[in-house]
Amino acid sequence: MSMELFFLIIYFMAMIGIGLWSMRKSTADSEAFLLGGRSLGPAVTALRLQSTSMSGYMFMGAGSLANTQGYFSMWYALGDVGGGVLNLSILGRRMRKLSQMLGAITSIGYLEHRYPSVWTRLIAAPIALFCMFFYLLAQFLAGGQGLSMVTGISLNWSLIIAVGVIVGYTFLGGYLAVAYSDFVQAIIMVVGMLWILIASLQAVGGLTQGHEAIGNINENLLTMWGAEGQYLGAWGVILGALLVFSIGYLGWPHVVVGHMSMSRPSVARQASIYSTGFNLLFIPSAYIIGMLSLLIVPNLDNPELAIFQVAETVLPPVAVGIVMAAIMAAIMSTADALLLQAGTIASHDLWARFTKSVNPKTSVNVSRLTVLLLAVVGLVLAMARPPGVFSIVVFATTVLGSAFVPAYVCAVWWKRANTVGALSSMVVGTAAAVTAQVVDSTELLGVDPMVIGIAGSVLAMVIGSLTTQKSHPVPERIAEAVREAGRVAPIPARLLIGEDAALASQRPADVPAGQER
């Protein structure tokens, strides 16, 4: 047995072990399975958010973009570095507090509580499921290709193994399994990426010599304007590159649900520090390695395998196995969160919401069945070889961000945001983002689809809300809760009247009602 395969087997067994351990704590009811009992501290909250956000894109899409376009890729990196802090700062504390006051335990249910209408859920849930499935497909592809290249196992069998492990611990342990495995995986990801970076710099004689050698290949690669200088002055494209992974995260249901699972609102402040540290170490490294791959593996056939092949070239077999575990960690940490959130939407936001007399165990079983179904369908499509990981991730992120960023942000920052505005925003944002990508607005207009989608979504939210204040006023209870969410103070007892009974049981024993910060 090769060292690479040995370390992967150990890693996979550890992930399944986390699922088995957490199964005892997380399957009693939907609350425990879907939110982990709202018990997560700052380190787990931050690293779960970051590892879930990074995905297999960082080991495949980032390396590919840097390999082909050089420092232009750093526009994506710049947005990505600040994405976690923006998410926790803009939404974190306020969303945790507001979700408790409104009695919400799912990311889509939270939107319906804030924008009260059955249509909120009926529109938001399908959009979220559609986009998350495509994002999940990208993770399956990344996992299968990486595992196949390092172990020599056929691509189809590699896909089956990778999907099987992901489904295994997600199926067993629910949110706790995902949160704690993501925490472990984030640490492995940073160690693995830094190891490859250091070895790569040593292989080319340092960053300065690496730059000189890359400049001899193509001087444009050392600029931020693309391999052919094609993005010089193309600020509509550059703005989109900055936005897609900075504010785009604010619209991911599988990411923002992490705010709701914090043990208390103040966790967001401490989590921001962990998030910043992770991003500064991890994100730039992936793009730099992608550029150095031009020197280390000059005859590379598939740019998406740049980081994989650099690792195999510059690291000893023992290290390759550990690094491969890091690569699988990035892929699996996102895939498990996507699967669980999709199961949540199907079971709690659709099945339980529109089916009478559904007990908690039935809801958990529906969630698990959805996880299994999505995994099977995704596996079949991955075997059919759809487009590359980068294009799929950007598509899904653009649509999710355009559909949900204004809805989530305005929910806690603008008390006049109403149901009509939110519904208009989700519909217009989705339609604008999809249309812009179908017609290729980057080529046609010189404007990235993310810019078009976000602009349309924001305008729809503002216009829809302001023109219907009289016909669809924000209920006073919700407006008061939004105002209270902005205060750094205990929640008044009167605002917990509408709290979901299940949430009350999750309050720390030493903290009385209304005292959570």
Coordinates of C-alpha atoms in Angstrom, one line a residue:
M1 CA 0.0 0.0 0.0
S2 CA 1.4 3.5 -0.9
M3 CA 2.0 6.1 1.8
E4 CA -0.5 8.4 0.1
L5 CA -3.3 5.8 0.3
F6 CA -2.4 4.9 3.8
F7 CA -2.8 8.5 5.1
L8 CA -6.0 8.9 3.2
I9 CA -7.5 5.8 4.8
I10 CA -6.5 7.0 8.2
Y11 CA -8.1 10.4 7.4
F12 CA -11.3 8.9 6.1
M13 CA -11.6 6.7 9.2
A14 CA -11.2 9.7 11.4
M15 CA -14.0 11.6 9.6
I16 CA -16.3 8.6 10.0
G17 CA -15.3 8.4 13.7
I18 CA -16.4 12.0 14.2
G19 CA -19.8 11.2 12.6
L20 CA -20.2 8.2 15.0
W21 CA -19.2 10.2 18.0
S22 CA -21.6 13.1 17.2
M23 CA -24.5 10.8 16.3
R24 CA -25.1 10.3 20.0
K25 CA -25.6 14.0 20.6
S26 CA -27.3 15.2 17.4
T27 CA -30.1 12.8 16.4
A28 CA -32.6 13.3 19.2
D29 CA -34.6 15.9 17.2
S30 CA -34.4 18.3 14.3
E31 CA -32.9 21.1 16.4
A32 CA -29.9 19.0 17.5
F33 CA -29.5 17.4 14.0
L34 CA -29.7 20.7 12.1
L35 CA -28.1 23.2 14.4
G36 CA -26.0 21.2 16.8
G37 CA -27.9 22.6 19.8
R38 CA -26.6 26.2 19.2
S39 CA -23.4 25.2 21.1
L40 CA -20.5 26.2 18.9
G41 CA -17.7 28.4 20.2
P42 CA -15.5 31.0 18.3
A43 CA -12.8 28.7 17.0
V44 CA -15.2 26.0 15.6
T45 CA -17.5 28.7 14.3
A46 CA -14.7 30.5 12.4
L47 CA -12.9 27.5 11.0
R48 CA -16.2 25.8 10.1
L49 CA -17.2 28.9 8.1
Q50 CA -13.8 29.2 6.4
S51 CA -13.4 25.5 5.5
T52 CA -17.0 25.4 4.2
S53 CA -16.4 28.5 2.1
M54 CA -13.0 27.5 0.6
S55 CA -14.1 24.1 -0.9
G56 CA -12.2 22.2 -3.6
Y57 CA -12.1 25.4 -5.6
M58 CA -9.0 26.5 -3.7
F59 CA -7.1 23.4 -4.7
M60 CA -8.3 23.2 -8.2
G61 CA -10.0 26.4 -9.5
A62 CA -7.6 28.8 -7.7
G63 CA -4.5 26.9 -9.0
S64 CA -6.0 26.7 -12.5
L65 CA -6.8 30.5 -12.7
A66 CA -3.3 31.5 -11.4
N67 CA -1.6 29.0 -13.8
T68 CA -3.4 30.5 -16.8
Q69 CA -3.9 34.2 -15.8
G70 CA -1.1 34.9 -13.3
Y71 CA -1.6 37.7 -10.8
F72 CA -5.0 38.6 -12.2
S73 CA -6.2 35.7 -10.0
M74 CA -5.3 37.8 -7.0
W75 CA -8.4 39.9 -7.5
Y76 CA -10.3 36.8 -6.4
A77 CA -7.9 36.3 -3.6
L78 CA -8.3 39.8 -2.3
G79 CA -12.1 39.4 -2.1
D80 CA -11.7 36.0 -0.5
V81 CA -9.4 37.1 2.2
G82 CA -12.0 39.5 3.6
G83 CA -15.0 37.3 3.0
G84 CA -15.1 35.6 6.4
V85 CA -14.6 38.8 8.4
L86 CA -17.3 40.6 6.3
N87 CA -19.7 37.7 6.9
L88 CA -19.1 37.6 10.7
S89 CA -19.1 41.4 11.0
I90 CA -22.2 42.1 8.9
L91 CA -24.4 39.2 9.8
G92 CA -22.8 37.2 12.6
R93 CA -24.0 38.7 15.9
R94 CA -27.1 40.3 14.6
M95 CA -28.3 37.2 12.7
R96 CA -27.7 35.0 15.8
K97 CA -29.7 37.4 18.0
L98 CA -32.5 37.9 15.5
S99 CA -32.9 34.2 14.7
Q100 CA -33.4 33.5 18.4
M101 CA -36.0 36.3 18.8
L102 CA -37.9 35.1 15.7
G103 CA -37.7 31.4 16.7
A104 CA -35.9 30.4 13.5
I105 CA -33.7 27.3 13.3
T106 CA -32.9 27.0 9.6
S107 CA -31.4 29.6 7.1
I108 CA -34.5 29.5 4.8
G109 CA -36.9 29.4 7.8
Y110 CA -35.1 32.5 9.1
L111 CA -36.0 34.4 5.9
E112 CA -39.6 33.4 6.2
H113 CA -39.8 34.6 9.8
R114 CA -38.2 37.9 8.9
Y115 CA -40.2 38.3 5.7
P116 CA -43.5 36.6 6.8
S117 CA -45.1 34.9 3.8
V118 CA -45.3 31.3 2.6
W119 CA -44.0 32.6 -0.7
T120 CA -40.7 33.5 0.9
R121 CA -40.0 29.8 1.6
L122 CA -41.5 28.6 -1.7
I123 CA -39.2 30.9 -3.7
A124 CA -36.1 30.8 -1.5
A125 CA -35.9 27.0 -1.0
P126 CA -35.9 25.9 -4.7
I127 CA -33.3 28.6 -5.6
A128 CA -31.0 27.4 -2.7
L129 CA -31.4 23.7 -3.6
F130 CA -30.7 24.3 -7.3
C131 CA -27.5 26.3 -6.7
M132 CA -26.2 24.1 -3.8
F133 CA -26.6 21.0 -6.0
F134 CA -24.3 22.5 -8.6
Y135 CA -21.8 23.6 -6.0
L136 CA -22.0 20.0 -4.6
L137 CA -21.3 18.6 -8.0
A138 CA -18.1 20.7 -8.2
Q139 CA -16.9 19.2 -4.9
F140 CA -17.6 15.7 -6.1
L141 CA -15.6 16.4 -9.3
A142 CA -12.7 17.9 -7.4
G143 CA -12.6 15.0 -4.9
G144 CA -12.8 12.3 -7.5
Q145 CA -10.1 13.9 -9.8
G146 CA -7.7 14.5 -6.9
L147 CA -8.1 11.1 -5.4
S148 CA -7.7 9.4 -8.7
M149 CA -4.5 11.3 -9.6
V150 CA -2.7 10.6 -6.3
T151 CA -3.8 7.0 -5.7
G152 CA -4.0 5.7 -9.3
I153 CA -7.5 4.5 -8.7
S154 CA -9.9 5.0 -11.7
L155 CA -11.9 8.2 -11.6
N156 CA -15.3 6.6 -11.2
W157 CA -14.1 4.5 -8.2
S158 CA -12.4 7.6 -6.7
L159 CA -15.7 9.5 -7.0
I160 CA -17.6 6.6 -5.3
I161 CA -15.1 6.5 -2.4
A162 CA -15.0 10.3 -1.9
V163 CA -18.8 10.6 -2.0
G164 CA -19.3 7.6 0.2
V165 CA -17.1 9.0 3.0
I166 CA -18.8 12.5 2.8
V167 CA -22.3 11.0 2.9
G168 CA -21.3 8.6 5.7
Y169 CA -20.4 11.1 8.4
T170 CA -23.0 13.7 7.3
F171 CA -25.7 11.0 7.4
L172 CA -24.7 9.8 10.8
G173 CA -24.0 12.9 12.8
G174 CA -25.8 15.9 11.3
Y175 CA -24.6 19.4 12.1
L176 CA -22.2 18.5 14.9
A177 CA -20.4 16.0 12.6
V178 CA -20.1 18.7 9.9
A179 CA -19.0 21.4 12.3
Y180 CA -16.3 19.4 14.2
S181 CA -15.1 17.7 11.1
D182 CA -14.9 21.0 9.3
F183 CA -12.8 22.4 12.3
V184 CA -10.3 19.5 12.0
Q185 CA -10.3 19.8 8.2
A186 CA -9.5 23.6 8.3
I187 CA -6.4 22.9 10.3
I188 CA -5.3 20.2 7.9
M189 CA -6.0 22.5 5.0
V190 CA -3.7 25.3 6.3
V191 CA -0.9 22.9 7.2
G192 CA -1.1 21.2 3.8
M193 CA -1.3 24.3 1.7
L194 CA 1.6 26.0 3.6
W195 CA 3.7 22.8 3.2
I196 CA 3.2 22.8 -0.6
L197 CA 4.0 26.6 -0.7
I198 CA 7.2 26.3 1.2
A199 CA 8.4 23.3 -0.8
S200 CA 7.5 25.1 -4.0
L201 CA 9.4 28.2 -3.1
Q202 CA 12.4 26.1 -2.3
A203 CA 12.2 24.3 -5.6
V204 CA 12.3 27.5 -7.6
G205 CA 14.9 29.3 -5.5
G206 CA 12.5 31.7 -3.8
L207 CA 9.8 34.1 -4.8
T208 CA 12.0 36.7 -6.5
Q209 CA 13.7 34.1 -8.7
G210 CA 10.3 32.5 -9.4
H211 CA 9.0 35.9 -10.6
E212 CA 12.0 36.4 -12.8
A213 CA 11.5 32.9 -14.4
I214 CA 7.7 33.5 -14.9
G215 CA 8.5 36.9 -16.4
N216 CA 10.6 35.2 -19.0
I217 CA 7.6 33.0 -19.9
N218 CA 5.1 35.9 -20.1
E219 CA 5.6 39.3 -18.4
N220 CA 1.8 39.9 -18.4
L221 CA 1.5 37.1 -15.8
L222 CA 3.2 39.3 -13.2
T223 CA 0.6 42.0 -13.7
M224 CA -3.0 42.0 -12.4
W225 CA -4.4 42.4 -15.9
G226 CA -4.4 38.8 -17.3
A227 CA -2.1 36.7 -19.5
E228 CA -2.8 38.9 -22.5
G229 CA -3.4 42.1 -20.7
Q230 CA -7.0 41.7 -21.6
Y231 CA -8.4 43.0 -18.3
L232 CA -6.6 46.3 -18.2
G233 CA -9.2 48.9 -17.4
A234 CA -12.0 46.2 -17.3
W235 CA -13.3 47.3 -14.0
G236 CA -16.7 45.7 -14.4
V237 CA -14.9 42.3 -14.6
I238 CA -12.5 43.1 -11.7
L239 CA -15.3 44.3 -9.5
G240 CA -17.1 41.0 -10.1
A241 CA -13.9 39.1 -9.2
L242 CA -13.7 41.1 -5.9
L243 CA -17.4 40.6 -5.1
V244 CA -17.9 37.0 -5.9
F245 CA -16.0 35.6 -2.9
S246 CA -16.3 38.5 -0.6
I247 CA -20.0 39.4 -0.3
G248 CA -21.0 36.3 -2.2
Y249 CA -20.5 34.3 1.0
L250 CA -23.2 36.3 2.7
G251 CA -25.8 34.7 0.4
W252 CA -24.8 31.0 1.0
P253 CA -27.4 29.3 3.2
H254 CA -25.0 26.5 4.1
V255 CA -22.5 29.1 5.4
V256 CA -24.7 31.7 7.1
V257 CA -26.5 29.0 9.1
G258 CA -23.2 28.9 11.1
H259 CA -24.1 32.2 12.7
M260 CA -27.3 30.7 14.0
S261 CA -25.4 27.8 15.7
M262 CA -23.1 30.0 17.8
S263 CA -23.5 29.5 21.5
R264 CA -24.1 33.3 22.0
P265 CA -24.0 36.4 19.8
S266 CA -20.7 37.7 21.1
V267 CA -18.9 34.6 19.6
A268 CA -18.9 36.4 16.3
R269 CA -16.3 39.0 17.5
Q270 CA -13.8 36.3 18.6
A271 CA -14.5 34.2 15.5
S272 CA -13.5 37.1 13.3
I273 CA -9.9 36.9 14.6
Y274 CA -9.6 33.2 13.8
S275 CA -11.2 33.7 10.4
T276 CA -8.7 36.5 9.5
G277 CA -5.7 34.3 10.6
F278 CA -6.9 31.4 8.5
N279 CA -7.5 33.4 5.4
L280 CA -4.2 35.2 5.4
L281 CA -2.3 32.0 5.7
F282 CA -4.4 29.9 3.3
I283 CA -5.8 31.9 0.5
P284 CA -2.8 33.7 -1.1
S285 CA -0.8 30.4 -0.9
A286 CA -3.1 28.6 -3.3
Y287 CA -2.7 31.3 -6.0
I288 CA 1.0 31.6 -5.6
I289 CA 1.4 27.8 -6.0
G290 CA -0.7 27.9 -9.1
M291 CA 1.7 30.5 -10.6
L292 CA 4.8 28.5 -9.6
S293 CA 3.4 25.4 -11.2
L294 CA 4.4 27.0 -14.6
L295 CA 8.0 26.4 -13.5
I296 CA 7.6 23.2 -11.5
V297 CA 5.4 21.2 -13.9
P298 CA 5.7 23.1 -17.2
N299 CA 4.1 20.4 -19.3
L300 CA 0.9 20.4 -17.3
D301 CA -2.1 19.1 -19.4
N302 CA -4.9 20.1 -17.1
P303 CA -4.4 23.4 -15.2
E304 CA -7.0 22.3 -12.6
L305 CA -4.5 19.7 -11.4
A306 CA -1.7 22.2 -10.9
I307 CA -1.6 22.1 -7.1
F308 CA -2.0 18.3 -7.1
Q309 CA 0.9 17.8 -9.4
V310 CA 3.1 20.4 -7.8
A311 CA 2.6 18.6 -4.5
E312 CA 3.6 15.3 -6.0
T313 CA 6.7 16.9 -7.6
V314 CA 8.1 18.8 -4.6
L315 CA 7.1 16.7 -1.7
P316 CA 8.2 13.3 -0.5
P317 CA 5.6 10.4 -0.6
V318 CA 4.8 10.7 3.2
A319 CA 4.1 14.4 2.8
V320 CA 2.0 13.9 -0.3
G321 CA -0.3 11.6 1.7
I322 CA -0.8 14.2 4.4
V323 CA -1.2 17.0 1.8
M324 CA -3.7 14.9 -0.1
A325 CA -5.7 14.6 3.1
A326 CA -5.7 18.4 3.3
I327 CA -7.0 18.6 -0.3
M328 CA -9.7 16.2 0.5
A329 CA -10.5 18.2 3.6
A330 CA -11.2 21.3 1.6
I331 CA -13.5 19.4 -0.7
M332 CA -15.3 17.4 2.0
S333 CA -15.7 20.3 4.4
T334 CA -17.8 22.1 1.7
A335 CA -19.6 19.0 0.4
D336 CA -20.8 17.9 3.8
A337 CA -22.2 21.4 4.6
L338 CA -24.0 21.5 1.3
L339 CA -25.5 18.1 1.8
L340 CA -26.7 18.9 5.3
Q341 CA -28.1 22.2 4.4
A342 CA -29.9 20.8 1.3
G343 CA -31.3 18.1 3.6
T344 CA -32.4 20.8 6.0
I345 CA -34.2 22.8 3.3
A346 CA -36.0 19.7 2.0
S347 CA -37.0 18.3 5.4
H348 CA -37.6 21.3 7.6
D349 CA -38.4 24.1 5.1
L350 CA -40.5 22.1 2.6
W351 CA -41.6 18.7 4.0
A352 CA -42.3 19.7 7.6
R353 CA -43.6 23.2 6.7
F354 CA -46.3 21.9 4.4
T355 CA -47.1 18.5 6.0
K356 CA -49.2 18.3 9.1
S357 CA -48.2 16.3 12.2
V358 CA -44.6 15.6 11.3
N359 CA -42.6 14.4 14.3
P360 CA -38.9 15.3 14.8
K361 CA -37.6 11.8 13.9
T362 CA -39.5 11.9 10.6
S363 CA -38.0 15.2 9.8
V364 CA -34.5 13.9 10.5
N365 CA -35.1 10.9 8.3
V366 CA -36.4 13.1 5.4
S367 CA -33.2 15.1 5.7
R368 CA -31.0 12.0 5.6
L369 CA -33.0 10.7 2.6
T370 CA -32.4 13.9 0.8
V371 CA -28.7 13.8 1.5
L372 CA -28.6 10.3 0.1
L373 CA -30.6 11.2 -3.0
L374 CA -28.5 14.3 -3.8
A375 CA -25.3 12.3 -3.4
V376 CA -26.4 9.6 -5.8
V377 CA -27.6 12.1 -8.5
G378 CA -24.5 14.2 -8.0
L379 CA -22.3 11.1 -8.3
V380 CA -24.0 10.0 -11.6
L381 CA -23.5 13.5 -13.1
A382 CA -19.9 13.8 -11.9
M383 CA -19.2 10.5 -13.7
A384 CA -20.6 12.1 -16.9
R385 CA -17.8 14.7 -16.7
P386 CA -19.6 18.1 -16.6
P387 CA -17.7 21.5 -17.0
G388 CA -14.7 22.3 -14.8
V389 CA -14.7 23.0 -11.1
F390 CA -14.0 26.7 -11.5
S391 CA -16.9 27.5 -13.8
I392 CA -19.4 25.5 -11.7
V393 CA -18.3 27.2 -8.4
V394 CA -18.4 30.7 -9.9
F395 CA -21.9 30.0 -11.4
A396 CA -23.4 28.7 -8.2
T397 CA -21.8 31.5 -6.1
T398 CA -23.0 34.2 -8.4
V399 CA -26.6 33.0 -8.4
L400 CA -26.7 32.4 -4.6
G401 CA -25.1 35.7 -3.8
S402 CA -27.4 37.6 -6.2
A403 CA -30.4 35.9 -4.8
F404 CA -29.8 36.1 -1.1
V405 CA -27.2 38.7 -0.1
P406 CA -29.6 41.7 0.0
A407 CA -32.3 39.5 1.8
Y408 CA -29.9 38.4 4.5
V409 CA -28.1 41.8 5.0
C410 CA -31.3 43.9 5.0
A411 CA -32.9 41.4 7.4
V412 CA -30.7 42.7 10.2
W413 CA -29.7 46.2 9.0
W414 CA -32.8 47.7 7.4
K415 CA -36.0 47.6 9.4
R416 CA -38.1 48.8 6.4
A417 CA -37.1 45.8 4.3
N418 CA -40.4 44.0 3.8
T419 CA -41.7 40.8 2.2
V420 CA -42.4 42.3 -1.2
G421 CA -38.9 43.7 -1.4
A422 CA -37.3 40.4 -0.3
L423 CA -39.3 38.4 -2.8
S424 CA -38.6 40.8 -5.6
S425 CA -34.9 40.8 -4.7
M426 CA -34.6 37.0 -4.8
V427 CA -36.5 36.6 -8.1
V428 CA -34.8 39.5 -9.9
G429 CA -31.3 38.7 -8.5
T430 CA -31.6 35.0 -9.6
A431 CA -33.0 35.9 -13.1
A432 CA -30.3 38.6 -13.6
A433 CA -27.4 36.4 -12.6
V434 CA -28.5 33.4 -14.6
T435 CA -29.2 35.6 -17.7
A436 CA -25.9 37.4 -17.5
Q437 CA -24.0 34.1 -17.3
V438 CA -26.0 32.6 -20.2
V439 CA -25.4 35.5 -22.5
D440 CA -21.8 36.0 -21.2
S441 CA -22.1 39.6 -20.0
T442 CA -18.3 39.7 -19.4
E443 CA -17.7 39.3 -23.1
L444 CA -20.8 41.2 -24.3
L445 CA -20.7 44.2 -21.9
G446 CA -17.4 43.9 -20.1
V447 CA -19.3 43.5 -16.8
D448 CA -19.2 40.4 -14.6
P449 CA -22.5 38.6 -14.0
M450 CA -22.0 39.0 -10.2
V451 CA -22.1 42.8 -10.6
I452 CA -25.3 42.6 -12.7
G453 CA -27.0 40.1 -10.4
I454 CA -26.2 42.0 -7.2
A455 CA -27.2 45.4 -8.7
G456 CA -30.5 44.0 -9.9
S457 CA -31.2 42.3 -6.5
V458 CA -30.4 45.4 -4.5
L459 CA -32.5 47.7 -6.7
A460 CA -35.4 45.2 -6.4
M461 CA -35.1 45.1 -2.6
V462 CA -35.1 48.9 -2.3
I463 CA -37.8 49.7 -4.8
G464 CA -40.0 46.8 -3.8
S465 CA -39.8 47.7 -0.1
L466 CA -40.2 51.4 -0.4
T467 CA -43.2 51.3 -2.8
T468 CA -45.2 48.9 -0.7
Q469 CA -44.6 50.2 2.9
K470 CA -48.4 51.0 3.2
S471 CA -49.7 47.8 1.6
H472 CA -47.2 45.4 3.2
P473 CA -45.8 47.1 6.4
V474 CA -43.2 45.3 8.4
P475 CA -45.0 43.9 11.5
E476 CA -44.1 45.9 14.6
R477 CA -42.8 42.8 16.4
I478 CA -40.3 42.1 13.7
A479 CA -39.3 45.8 13.4
E480 CA -38.6 45.9 17.1
A481 CA -36.6 42.6 16.9
V482 CA -34.5 44.1 14.1
R483 CA -33.8 47.2 16.2
E484 CA -32.9 45.0 19.2
A485 CA -30.6 42.8 17.1
G486 CA -28.4 45.9 16.5
R487 CA -27.9 46.5 20.2
V488 CA -25.1 44.9 22.2
A489 CA -27.3 44.1 25.2
P490 CA -29.3 41.2 26.6
I491 CA -32.5 40.3 24.7
P492 CA -35.5 41.7 26.6
A493 CA -37.8 39.0 27.9
R494 CA -40.8 40.4 26.0
L495 CA -39.1 39.8 22.7
L496 CA -38.6 36.1 23.5
I497 CA -42.3 35.5 23.6
G498 CA -42.4 34.2 20.1
E499 CA -39.3 32.0 20.6
D500 CA -39.6 28.4 19.3
A501 CA -40.0 26.1 22.3
A502 CA -37.1 24.0 21.0
L503 CA -34.8 27.0 21.2
A504 CA -35.5 27.6 24.9
S505 CA -34.1 24.1 25.7
Q506 CA -30.8 25.1 24.0
R507 CA -30.2 28.1 26.3
P508 CA -27.1 27.5 28.5
A509 CA -28.2 26.3 31.9
D510 CA -26.4 29.2 33.7
V511 CA -27.9 31.9 31.5
P512 CA -31.5 33.0 32.2
A513 CA -33.9 34.0 29.5
G514 CA -33.1 37.3 27.9
Q515 CA -29.5 37.4 29.1
E516 CA -27.7 36.0 26.0
R517 CA -25.3 38.4 24.4

